[in-house]
Amino acid sequence: MTVEYHGGPMVGFQRQKNGMSVQQAIEEAVEKFCGEEVRVFGSGRTDAGVHAEGQVIHIDLETETTSDKVMGAINYHVKPLPISVLDCAAVSQDFHARFDAIARHYRYLIVNRRAPLTIDKGLAWHVPVPLDAEAMHDAAQVLVGDNDFTTFRSIHCQAKSPVKTLDRLDVIRHGEEISIMAEARSFLHHQVRSMVGTLKLVGEGKWTKQDVIDALEAKDRSALGFNGPPQGLYLVRAVYPD
């Protein structure tokens, strides 16, 4: 299933004790539909406040039904939470939404204007000071490739290795909107938001491209500026083998 959600009202994708998660909401919706207690697996574990345009999930369902009925039932029972199943299909029993993904695409949205946000409030990072998107894009390229991203991961990150291959990190301006596009097979916890926070410093003129290189080579979380807030981040899509 491909799922879209507004992350604002929820504690993230994964089940938590302190509130409703996307995973829990869908699991409870399935149980209301057919009485089965299922486990929802997702292509990415988005944090509280992070959105998804194309989160891929899978469930193992014993009930004989159709994909269309499953999709309709989940969309009905998750109300009023801002979660929507966009499409649904039967797959082989060995398919796994997380482990079979060969790439994940994220987009981070900055609205760069003096006026406060209204329509996009909670859906973007509002930065009122002017940002140089070209300088941000140029600095971003030093992060592309195989790197030790210790500086750019959360201290709570559980990944065994800090080494990741970043396939794309582009900064694109369209009027007052700046989109930062990140693609990789997988990311470390807070990696995208950490890179965004660093590039924002470059855009303000507080950091240079060399400062980004120095931070990367330091392999030290304390060398990082700060994280971009969660509301600007979107899981756009997960890619699977043909």
Coordinates of N, CA and C in Angstrom, one line a residue:
M1 N 0.8 -1.2 0.0 CA 0.0 0.0 0.0 C 0.9 1.2 0.0
T2 N 0.4 2.3 -0.7 CA 1.1 3.6 -0.7 C 0.2 4.5 0.2
V3 N 0.8 5.1 1.2 CA 0.1 5.9 2.2 C 0.6 7.3 2.2
E4 N -0.3 8.2 2.3 CA 0.0 9.7 2.5 C -0.5 10.1 3.9
Y5 N 0.3 10.9 4.6 CA -0.2 11.4 5.9 C 0.4 12.7 6.2
H6 N -0.3 13.5 7.0 CA 0.2 14.7 7.7 C 0.7 14.3 9.0
G7 N 2.0 14.5 9.3 CA 2.6 14.0 10.5 C 2.3 14.8 11.7
G8 N 1.8 16.0 11.6 CA 1.6 16.9 12.7 C 0.9 16.4 13.9
P9 N -0.3 15.7 13.8 CA -1.0 15.3 14.9 C -0.5 14.0 15.6
M10 N 0.5 13.4 14.9 CA 0.9 12.0 15.4 C 2.4 12.0 15.9
V11 N 2.7 10.9 16.6 CA 4.0 10.8 17.3 C 5.1 10.2 16.3
G12 N 4.7 10.0 15.1 CA 5.6 9.4 14.1 C 5.0 8.2 13.5
F13 N 5.8 7.5 12.7 CA 5.2 6.3 12.0 C 5.2 5.2 13.0
Q14 N 6.2 4.9 13.8 CA 6.3 3.8 14.7 C 5.5 3.9 15.9
R15 N 5.0 2.8 16.4 CA 4.2 2.8 17.7 C 5.0 3.5 18.8
Q16 N 4.3 4.3 19.6 CA 4.9 4.9 20.8 C 3.9 4.8 21.9
K17 N 4.5 4.9 23.1 CA 3.6 4.9 24.3 C 2.9 6.2 24.6
N18 N 3.5 7.3 24.0 CA 3.0 8.6 24.4 C 2.0 9.2 23.4
G19 N 1.4 8.4 22.5 CA 0.4 9.0 21.6 C 0.2 8.1 20.4
M20 N -0.7 8.6 19.5 CA -1.1 7.8 18.3 C 0.0 7.9 17.2
S21 N 0.3 6.8 16.6 CA 1.3 6.7 15.5 C 0.5 6.3 14.3
V22 N 1.2 6.5 13.1 CA 0.6 6.0 11.9 C 0.5 4.5 11.9
Q23 N 1.5 3.8 12.4 CA 1.4 2.3 12.4 C 0.3 1.8 13.3
Q24 N 0.1 2.4 14.4 CA -1.0 2.0 15.3 C -2.3 2.3 14.7
A25 N -2.5 3.5 14.1 CA -3.8 3.8 13.5 C -4.2 2.9 12.4
I26 N -3.3 2.5 11.6 CA -3.6 1.5 10.5 C -3.9 0.1 11.0
E27 N -3.1 -0.3 12.0 CA -3.3 -1.6 12.6 C -4.7 -1.7 13.2
E28 N -5.1 -0.6 13.9 CA -6.4 -0.6 14.5 C -7.5 -0.6 13.5
A29 N -7.3 0.1 12.4 CA -8.2 0.2 11.3 C -8.5 -1.2 10.7
V30 N -7.4 -1.9 10.5 CA -7.5 -3.3 9.9 C -8.3 -4.2 10.9
E31 N -8.0 -4.1 12.2 CA -8.7 -4.9 13.1 C -10.2 -4.6 13.1
K32 N -10.6 -3.3 13.0 CA -12.0 -3.0 13.0 C -12.6 -3.5 11.7
F33 N -11.9 -3.6 10.6 CA -12.4 -4.1 9.3 C -12.6 -5.6 9.3
C34 N -11.6 -6.4 9.8 CA -11.8 -7.8 9.7 C -11.5 -8.6 10.9
G35 N -11.2 -7.9 12.0 CA -10.9 -8.6 13.3 C -9.5 -9.2 13.5
E36 N -8.7 -9.0 12.5 CA -7.3 -9.5 12.6 C -6.4 -8.5 13.2
E37 N -5.5 -9.0 14.1 CA -4.4 -8.2 14.7 C -3.2 -8.3 13.8
V38 N -2.9 -7.3 13.0 CA -1.8 -7.4 12.1 C -0.7 -6.4 12.5
R39 N 0.5 -6.6 11.9 CA 1.6 -5.7 12.1 C 1.9 -5.0 10.8
V40 N 1.9 -3.6 10.9 CA 2.2 -2.8 9.7 C 3.7 -2.6 9.6
F41 N 4.3 -2.8 8.5 CA 5.7 -2.5 8.2 C 5.8 -1.4 7.2
G42 N 6.7 -0.5 7.4 CA 6.8 0.7 6.5 C 8.2 0.8 5.9
S43 N 8.2 1.5 4.8 CA 9.5 1.7 4.1 C 10.4 2.6 4.8
G44 N 9.9 3.5 5.7 CA 10.7 4.4 6.4 C 10.0 4.8 7.7
R45 N 10.8 5.0 8.8 CA 10.2 5.3 10.1 C 10.3 6.8 10.3
T46 N 9.3 7.5 9.8 CA 9.3 8.9 10.0 C 9.0 9.4 11.4
D47 N 9.7 10.5 11.8 CA 9.5 11.0 13.2 C 8.3 11.8 13.4
A48 N 8.0 12.1 14.6 CA 6.8 13.0 14.9 C 6.9 14.3 14.1
G49 N 5.8 14.7 13.5 CA 5.8 15.9 12.7 C 6.2 15.8 11.3
V50 N 6.8 14.6 10.9 CA 7.3 14.4 9.5 C 6.1 13.9 8.7
H51 N 6.0 14.3 7.4 CA 4.9 13.9 6.6 C 5.3 12.9 5.6
A52 N 4.3 12.3 4.9 CA 4.6 11.3 3.8 C 3.7 11.5 2.6
E53 N 4.2 11.5 1.5 CA 3.5 11.6 0.2 C 3.4 10.2 -0.4
G54 N 4.4 9.3 -0.1 CA 4.4 8.0 -0.7 C 5.1 7.0 0.2
Q55 N 4.6 6.9 1.5 CA 5.1 5.8 2.4 C 4.5 4.5 1.9
V56 N 5.4 3.5 1.8 CA 4.9 2.2 1.3 C 4.9 1.3 2.6
I57 N 3.7 0.6 2.8 CA 3.6 -0.3 3.9 C 3.1 -1.6 3.4
H58 N 3.3 -2.7 4.2 CA 2.7 -3.9 3.9 C 2.1 -4.6 5.2
I59 N 1.1 -5.4 5.0 CA 0.6 -6.2 6.1 C 0.4 -7.6 5.6
D60 N 0.4 -8.6 6.5 CA 0.1 -10.0 6.2 C -1.3 -10.2 6.6
L61 N -2.2 -10.5 5.7 CA -3.6 -10.6 6.0 C -4.1 -12.0 5.6
E62 N -4.8 -12.7 6.5 CA -5.3 -14.0 6.2 C -6.7 -14.0 5.7
T63 N -7.5 -12.9 6.0 CA -8.8 -12.8 5.6 C -8.9 -12.7 4.0
E64 N -9.8 -13.4 3.4 CA -10.0 -13.4 2.0 C -10.8 -12.1 1.7
T65 N -10.2 -11.3 0.9 CA -10.9 -10.0 0.6 C -10.2 -9.4 -0.7
T66 N -10.5 -8.2 -1.1 CA -9.9 -7.6 -2.2 C -9.1 -6.4 -1.8
S67 N -8.2 -6.0 -2.6 CA -7.3 -4.8 -2.3 C -8.2 -3.6 -2.2
D68 N -9.2 -3.5 -3.1 CA -10.1 -2.3 -3.0 C -10.8 -2.2 -1.7
K69 N -11.3 -3.3 -1.2 CA -12.0 -3.3 0.1 C -11.1 -3.0 1.2
V70 N -9.8 -3.5 1.2 CA -8.9 -3.2 2.3 C -8.6 -1.7 2.3
M71 N -8.3 -1.1 1.1 CA -8.1 0.3 1.0 C -9.2 1.1 1.5
G72 N -10.4 0.8 1.0 CA -11.6 1.6 1.5 C -11.8 1.5 3.0
A73 N -11.6 0.3 3.5 CA -11.9 0.0 5.0 C -10.9 0.8 5.8
I74 N -9.6 0.8 5.4 CA -8.6 1.5 6.2 C -8.9 3.0 6.1
N75 N -9.2 3.5 5.0 CA -9.5 5.0 4.8 C -10.7 5.4 5.6
Y76 N -11.7 4.5 5.8 CA -12.9 4.8 6.6 C -12.5 4.7 8.1
H77 N -11.8 3.7 8.5 CA -11.6 3.5 10.0 C -10.5 4.4 10.5
V78 N -9.6 5.0 9.7 CA -8.6 5.8 10.3 C -9.1 7.3 10.6
K79 N -10.3 7.6 10.1 CA -10.9 8.9 10.3 C -11.0 9.2 11.8
P80 N -10.7 10.4 12.2 CA -10.5 11.6 11.5 C -9.0 11.9 11.3
L81 N -8.1 11.0 11.6 CA -6.7 11.2 11.5 C -6.3 11.5 10.0
P82 N -5.3 12.4 9.8 CA -4.9 12.7 8.4 C -4.1 11.7 7.7
I83 N -4.6 10.5 7.5 CA -4.0 9.4 6.9 C -4.8 8.9 5.7
S84 N -4.2 8.7 4.6 CA -5.0 8.2 3.4 C -4.2 7.1 2.7
V85 N -4.8 6.0 2.4 CA -4.2 5.0 1.6 C -4.5 5.4 0.1
L86 N -3.5 5.6 -0.7 CA -3.6 6.0 -2.0 C -3.8 4.9 -3.0
D87 N -3.2 3.8 -2.8 CA -3.4 2.6 -3.6 C -3.0 1.3 -2.8
C88 N -3.5 0.2 -3.3 CA -3.4 -1.0 -2.5 C -3.3 -2.2 -3.5
A89 N -2.4 -3.1 -3.3 CA -2.3 -4.3 -4.2 C -1.8 -5.5 -3.5
A90 N -2.2 -6.7 -3.9 CA -1.7 -7.9 -3.3 C -0.3 -8.1 -3.9
V91 N 0.6 -8.6 -3.0 CA 2.0 -8.9 -3.4 C 2.4 -10.2 -2.9
S92 N 3.6 -10.7 -3.3 CA 4.0 -12.0 -2.9 C 4.3 -12.0 -1.4
Q93 N 4.2 -13.2 -0.8 CA 4.4 -13.3 0.6 C 5.8 -12.9 1.1
D94 N 6.8 -13.0 0.3 CA 8.1 -12.6 0.7 C 8.4 -11.2 0.5
F95 N 7.5 -10.3 0.1 CA 7.7 -8.9 -0.1 C 7.8 -8.3 1.3
H96 N 8.8 -7.3 1.5 CA 8.9 -6.6 2.7 C 9.1 -5.1 2.4
A97 N 8.2 -4.3 2.9 CA 8.2 -2.8 2.6 C 9.5 -2.2 2.9
R98 N 10.1 -2.6 4.0 CA 11.3 -1.9 4.5 C 12.6 -2.5 3.8
F99 N 12.7 -3.9 3.9 CA 13.9 -4.5 3.5 C 14.1 -4.6 2.0
D100 N 13.0 -4.6 1.3 CA 13.1 -4.7 -0.2 C 13.3 -3.4 -0.9
A101 N 13.2 -2.3 -0.2 CA 13.3 -1.0 -0.8 C 14.8 -0.8 -1.2
I102 N 15.0 -0.3 -2.4 CA 16.4 -0.1 -2.9 C 16.7 1.4 -2.9
A103 N 15.8 2.3 -2.6 CA 16.0 3.7 -2.5 C 14.8 4.4 -1.8
R104 N 15.2 5.5 -1.2 CA 14.1 6.3 -0.5 C 14.4 7.8 -0.9
H105 N 13.3 8.5 -1.3 CA 13.4 9.8 -1.7 C 12.7 10.7 -0.7
Y106 N 13.4 11.7 -0.2 CA 12.8 12.7 0.7 C 12.9 14.1 0.1
R107 N 11.9 14.9 0.5 CA 11.9 16.3 0.1 C 11.8 17.2 1.4
Y108 N 12.6 18.2 1.5 CA 12.4 19.1 2.6 C 12.0 20.5 2.1
L109 N 10.9 21.0 2.6 CA 10.4 22.3 2.1 C 10.6 23.5 3.0
I110 N 11.3 24.5 2.5 CA 11.5 25.7 3.2 C 10.7 26.8 2.5
V111 N 9.9 27.6 3.2 CA 9.3 28.8 2.6 C 10.1 30.0 3.1
N112 N 10.7 30.6 2.1 CA 11.7 31.7 2.4 C 11.1 33.1 2.1
R113 N 10.4 33.6 3.1 CA 9.8 34.9 3.0 C 9.6 35.6 4.4
R114 N 9.4 36.9 4.4 CA 9.3 37.6 5.7 C 7.9 37.3 6.3
A115 N 6.9 37.2 5.5 CA 5.5 37.0 6.1 C 5.4 35.6 6.7
P116 N 4.7 35.5 7.8 CA 4.5 34.2 8.4 C 3.6 33.3 7.6
L117 N 3.7 32.0 7.9 CA 2.9 31.0 7.1 C 1.5 31.0 7.6
T118 N 0.6 30.7 6.7 CA -0.8 30.5 7.0 C -1.2 29.1 6.4
I119 N -1.4 29.1 5.1 CA -1.8 27.8 4.4 C -0.7 26.7 4.7
D120 N 0.5 27.1 4.6 CA 1.6 26.1 4.8 C 2.1 25.9 6.2
K121 N 1.4 26.5 7.2 CA 1.8 26.3 8.5 C 1.8 24.9 9.0
G122 N 2.8 24.4 9.5 CA 2.9 22.9 9.9 C 3.3 22.0 8.7
L123 N 3.5 22.6 7.5 CA 3.8 21.8 6.3 C 5.2 22.3 5.7
A124 N 5.9 23.2 6.4 CA 7.1 23.7 5.8 C 7.9 24.4 6.9
W125 N 9.2 24.7 6.7 CA 10.0 25.4 7.6 C 10.0 26.9 7.1
H126 N 9.5 27.8 8.0 CA 9.4 29.2 7.6 C 10.8 29.8 8.0
V127 N 11.5 30.3 7.0 CA 12.8 31.0 7.2 C 12.6 32.4 6.7
P128 N 12.5 33.5 7.6 CA 12.2 34.8 7.1 C 13.4 35.6 6.6
V129 N 14.6 35.1 6.8 CA 15.8 35.8 6.3 C 16.2 35.3 5.0
P130 N 16.7 36.1 4.1 CA 17.1 35.7 2.7 C 18.1 34.5 2.7
L131 N 17.8 33.5 1.8 CA 18.7 32.4 1.7 C 19.3 32.3 0.3
D132 N 20.5 32.0 0.1 CA 21.2 31.9 -1.2 C 21.1 30.4 -1.5
A133 N 20.1 30.0 -2.3 CA 19.9 28.6 -2.7 C 21.0 28.1 -3.5
E134 N 21.6 28.9 -4.4 CA 22.7 28.4 -5.2 C 23.9 28.0 -4.3
A135 N 24.2 28.8 -3.3 CA 25.3 28.5 -2.4 C 25.0 27.2 -1.6
M136 N 23.7 27.1 -1.2 CA 23.3 25.9 -0.5 C 23.5 24.6 -1.4
H137 N 23.1 24.7 -2.7 CA 23.2 23.6 -3.6 C 24.7 23.2 -3.8
D138 N 25.5 24.2 -4.0 CA 26.9 24.0 -4.2 C 27.6 23.3 -3.0
A139 N 27.2 23.7 -1.8 CA 27.8 23.1 -0.6 C 27.2 21.7 -0.4
A140 N 26.0 21.5 -0.8 CA 25.3 20.2 -0.6 C 26.1 19.1 -1.4
Q141 N 26.7 19.5 -2.5 CA 27.4 18.4 -3.3 C 28.6 17.8 -2.6
V142 N 29.1 18.4 -1.6 CA 30.3 17.8 -0.9 C 29.8 16.6 0.0
L143 N 28.5 16.5 0.2 CA 27.9 15.4 1.0 C 27.5 14.2 0.2
V144 N 27.4 14.4 -1.1 CA 27.0 13.4 -2.0 C 28.1 12.3 -2.2
G145 N 27.7 11.0 -2.2 CA 28.6 9.9 -2.3 C 28.7 9.1 -1.0
D146 N 29.8 8.3 -1.0 CA 30.0 7.4 0.2 C 30.7 8.3 1.3
N147 N 30.1 8.4 2.4 CA 30.6 9.2 3.5 C 30.3 8.6 4.9
D148 N 31.1 9.0 5.9 CA 30.8 8.7 7.3 C 30.0 9.9 7.8
F149 N 28.7 9.7 8.0 CA 27.8 10.8 8.4 C 27.6 10.9 9.9
T150 N 28.7 10.5 10.7 CA 28.5 10.6 12.1 C 28.1 12.0 12.6
T151 N 28.6 13.0 12.0 CA 28.2 14.4 12.3 C 26.8 14.7 12.1
F152 N 26.2 14.0 11.1 CA 24.8 14.3 10.7 C 23.8 13.2 11.1
R153 N 24.1 12.5 12.2 CA 23.1 11.6 12.7 C 22.8 11.8 14.2
S154 N 21.6 11.4 14.6 CA 21.2 11.6 16.0 C 22.1 10.8 16.9
I155 N 22.3 11.3 18.1 CA 23.0 10.5 19.2 C 22.3 9.3 19.5
H156 N 21.0 9.2 19.2 CA 20.1 8.0 19.5 C 20.0 7.1 18.3
C157 N 20.8 7.4 17.2 CA 20.7 6.5 16.0 C 21.2 5.1 16.4
Q158 N 20.5 4.1 15.9 CA 20.8 2.7 16.2 C 21.5 2.0 15.1
A159 N 21.8 2.7 14.0 CA 22.4 2.1 12.9 C 23.8 1.6 13.3
K160 N 24.2 0.4 12.8 CA 25.5 -0.2 13.1 C 26.6 0.6 12.6
S161 N 26.4 1.2 11.4 CA 27.5 2.0 10.7 C 27.0 3.4 10.4
P162 N 27.9 4.4 10.5 CA 27.5 5.7 10.1 C 27.8 6.0 8.7
V163 N 28.3 5.0 7.9 CA 28.6 5.2 6.5 C 27.4 5.0 5.7
K164 N 27.1 5.9 4.8 CA 25.9 5.9 3.9 C 26.4 6.4 2.6
T165 N 25.6 5.9 1.5 CA 25.9 6.5 0.2 C 24.7 7.4 -0.1
L166 N 25.0 8.7 -0.2 CA 24.0 9.7 -0.6 C 24.0 9.9 -2.1
D167 N 23.0 9.5 -2.8 CA 22.9 9.6 -4.2 C 22.6 10.9 -4.8
R168 N 21.8 11.7 -4.0 CA 21.4 13.0 -4.5 C 21.1 13.9 -3.3
L169 N 21.6 15.2 -3.5 CA 21.2 16.2 -2.5 C 21.2 17.6 -3.3
D170 N 20.0 17.9 -3.8 CA 19.8 19.1 -4.6 C 19.0 20.1 -3.9
V171 N 19.4 21.4 -4.1 CA 18.6 22.5 -3.5 C 18.1 23.3 -4.7
I172 N 16.7 23.4 -4.7 CA 16.0 24.0 -5.9 C 15.1 25.1 -5.4
R173 N 15.2 26.3 -5.9 CA 14.3 27.4 -5.6 C 13.3 27.6 -6.6
H174 N 12.0 27.7 -6.2 CA 10.9 28.1 -7.1 C 10.2 29.3 -6.3
G175 N 10.5 30.5 -6.7 CA 10.0 31.6 -6.0 C 10.4 31.7 -4.6
E176 N 9.4 31.7 -3.7 CA 9.7 31.7 -2.2 C 9.9 30.4 -1.6
E177 N 9.7 29.3 -2.4 CA 9.9 27.9 -1.9 C 11.2 27.4 -2.3
I178 N 11.9 26.8 -1.3 CA 13.2 26.1 -1.6 C 13.0 24.6 -1.2
S179 N 13.2 23.8 -2.2 CA 13.1 22.3 -1.9 C 14.4 21.7 -1.9
I180 N 14.7 20.9 -0.9 CA 15.9 20.1 -0.8 C 15.6 18.7 -1.0
M181 N 16.1 18.1 -2.1 CA 15.8 16.7 -2.5 C 16.9 15.8 -2.1
A182 N 16.6 14.8 -1.4 CA 17.6 13.8 -0.9 C 17.2 12.4 -1.3
E183 N 18.2 11.7 -1.9 CA 17.9 10.3 -2.3 C 19.1 9.4 -1.9
A184 N 18.7 8.3 -1.3 CA 19.7 7.3 -0.9 C 19.0 5.9 -0.7
R185 N 19.8 4.9 -0.6 CA 19.2 3.6 -0.3 C 18.5 3.6 1.1
S186 N 19.2 4.2 2.0 CA 18.7 4.4 3.4 C 19.4 5.6 4.0
F187 N 18.8 6.1 5.1 CA 19.4 7.3 5.8 C 19.5 7.0 7.3
L188 N 20.4 7.7 7.9 CA 20.6 7.6 9.4 C 19.5 8.4 10.0
H189 N 19.2 8.2 11.3 CA 18.2 8.9 12.1 C 18.6 10.4 12.1
H190 N 17.7 11.2 11.7 CA 17.9 12.7 11.6 C 18.9 13.2 10.6
Q191 N 19.3 12.3 9.7 CA 20.3 12.7 8.7 C 19.9 13.8 7.8
V192 N 18.7 13.6 7.2 CA 18.2 14.7 6.3 C 18.0 16.0 7.0
R193 N 17.4 16.0 8.1 CA 17.1 17.2 8.9 C 18.4 17.9 9.3
S194 N 19.4 17.1 9.7 CA 20.8 17.6 10.0 C 21.4 18.3 8.8
M195 N 21.3 17.7 7.7 CA 21.9 18.3 6.5 C 21.2 19.5 6.1
V196 N 19.9 19.6 6.3 CA 19.1 20.8 6.0 C 19.5 21.9 6.9
G197 N 19.6 21.6 8.2 CA 20.0 22.7 9.1 C 21.4 23.3 8.8
T198 N 22.3 22.4 8.4 CA 23.6 22.9 8.0 C 23.6 23.7 6.7
L199 N 22.8 23.3 5.7 CA 22.7 24.1 4.5 C 22.0 25.4 4.7
K200 N 21.1 25.5 5.7 CA 20.5 26.7 6.0 C 21.5 27.7 6.5
L201 N 22.5 27.3 7.2 CA 23.5 28.2 7.7 C 24.4 28.7 6.5
V202 N 24.6 27.8 5.5 CA 25.3 28.3 4.3 C 24.4 29.3 3.6
G203 N 23.1 29.1 3.5 CA 22.3 30.0 2.8 C 22.2 31.4 3.4
E204 N 22.4 31.4 4.7 CA 22.4 32.7 5.4 C 23.8 33.4 5.3
G205 N 24.8 32.7 4.9 CA 26.1 33.2 4.8 C 26.9 33.0 6.1
K206 N 26.4 32.3 7.1 CA 27.0 32.0 8.3 C 28.1 30.9 8.2
W207 N 27.9 30.0 7.3 CA 28.8 28.9 7.0 C 29.2 29.0 5.5
T208 N 30.4 28.4 5.3 CA 30.9 28.3 3.9 C 30.9 26.8 3.5
K209 N 31.1 26.6 2.2 CA 31.2 25.2 1.7 C 32.3 24.5 2.5
Q210 N 33.4 25.2 2.8 CA 34.5 24.6 3.6 C 34.1 24.2 5.0
D211 N 33.2 25.0 5.6 CA 32.7 24.6 6.9 C 31.9 23.3 6.9
V212 N 31.2 23.1 5.8 CA 30.4 21.8 5.6 C 31.4 20.7 5.5
I213 N 32.5 20.9 4.7 CA 33.5 19.8 4.6 C 34.1 19.5 5.9
D214 N 34.5 20.6 6.7 CA 35.1 20.4 8.0 C 34.2 19.6 8.9
A215 N 32.9 20.0 8.9 CA 31.9 19.3 9.8 C 31.8 17.8 9.4
L216 N 31.7 17.5 8.1 CA 31.7 16.1 7.7 C 32.9 15.3 8.1
E217 N 34.1 15.9 7.9 CA 35.3 15.3 8.2 C 35.6 15.1 9.7
A218 N 34.9 16.0 10.5 CA 35.1 15.9 12.0 C 34.5 14.6 12.6
K219 N 33.5 14.1 11.9 CA 32.8 12.9 12.4 C 32.5 13.0 13.9
D220 N 31.9 14.2 14.2 CA 31.5 14.6 15.6 C 30.2 15.3 15.6
R221 N 29.2 14.8 16.3 CA 27.9 15.4 16.3 C 28.0 16.9 16.8
S222 N 28.9 17.2 17.7 CA 29.0 18.6 18.2 C 29.5 19.6 17.2
A223 N 30.0 19.1 16.0 CA 30.4 20.0 15.0 C 29.3 20.4 14.1
L224 N 28.1 19.9 14.3 CA 26.9 20.2 13.6 C 26.3 21.5 14.0
G225 N 25.7 22.2 13.1 CA 24.9 23.4 13.5 C 23.7 23.0 14.3
F226 N 22.6 22.6 13.6 CA 21.4 22.2 14.2 C 20.5 21.5 13.2
N227 N 19.4 20.9 13.6 CA 18.5 20.2 12.7 C 17.4 21.1 12.2
G228 N 17.0 20.9 11.0 CA 15.8 21.6 10.5 C 14.6 20.9 11.2
P229 N 13.6 21.7 11.5 CA 12.4 21.2 12.2 C 11.7 20.1 11.4
P230 N 10.9 19.2 12.1 CA 10.3 18.1 11.4 C 9.3 18.4 10.3
Q231 N 8.6 19.5 10.5 CA 7.4 19.8 9.7 C 7.7 20.1 8.2
G232 N 9.0 20.3 7.9 CA 9.3 20.6 6.5 C 9.7 19.3 5.7
L233 N 9.8 18.2 6.4 CA 10.3 17.0 5.8 C 9.2 16.1 5.3
Y234 N 9.3 15.5 4.1 CA 8.4 14.6 3.5 C 9.1 13.4 2.9
L235 N 8.5 12.2 3.3 CA 9.0 11.0 2.6 C 8.2 10.9 1.3
V236 N 8.8 11.1 0.2 CA 8.2 11.3 -1.1 C 7.8 9.9 -1.7
R237 N 8.8 9.0 -1.7 CA 8.6 7.7 -2.3 C 9.6 6.7 -1.9
A238 N 9.3 5.4 -2.0 CA 10.3 4.3 -1.8 C 10.3 3.6 -3.2
V239 N 11.5 3.2 -3.5 CA 11.8 2.5 -4.8 C 12.1 1.1 -4.6
Y240 N 11.5 0.2 -5.5 CA 11.7 -1.2 -5.3 C 12.1 -1.8 -6.7
P241 N 12.8 -3.0 -6.6 CA 13.2 -3.6 -7.9 C 12.0 -3.9 -8.8
D242 N 12.2 -3.8 -10.1 CA 11.1 -4.1 -11.0 C 10.6 -5.6 -10.9

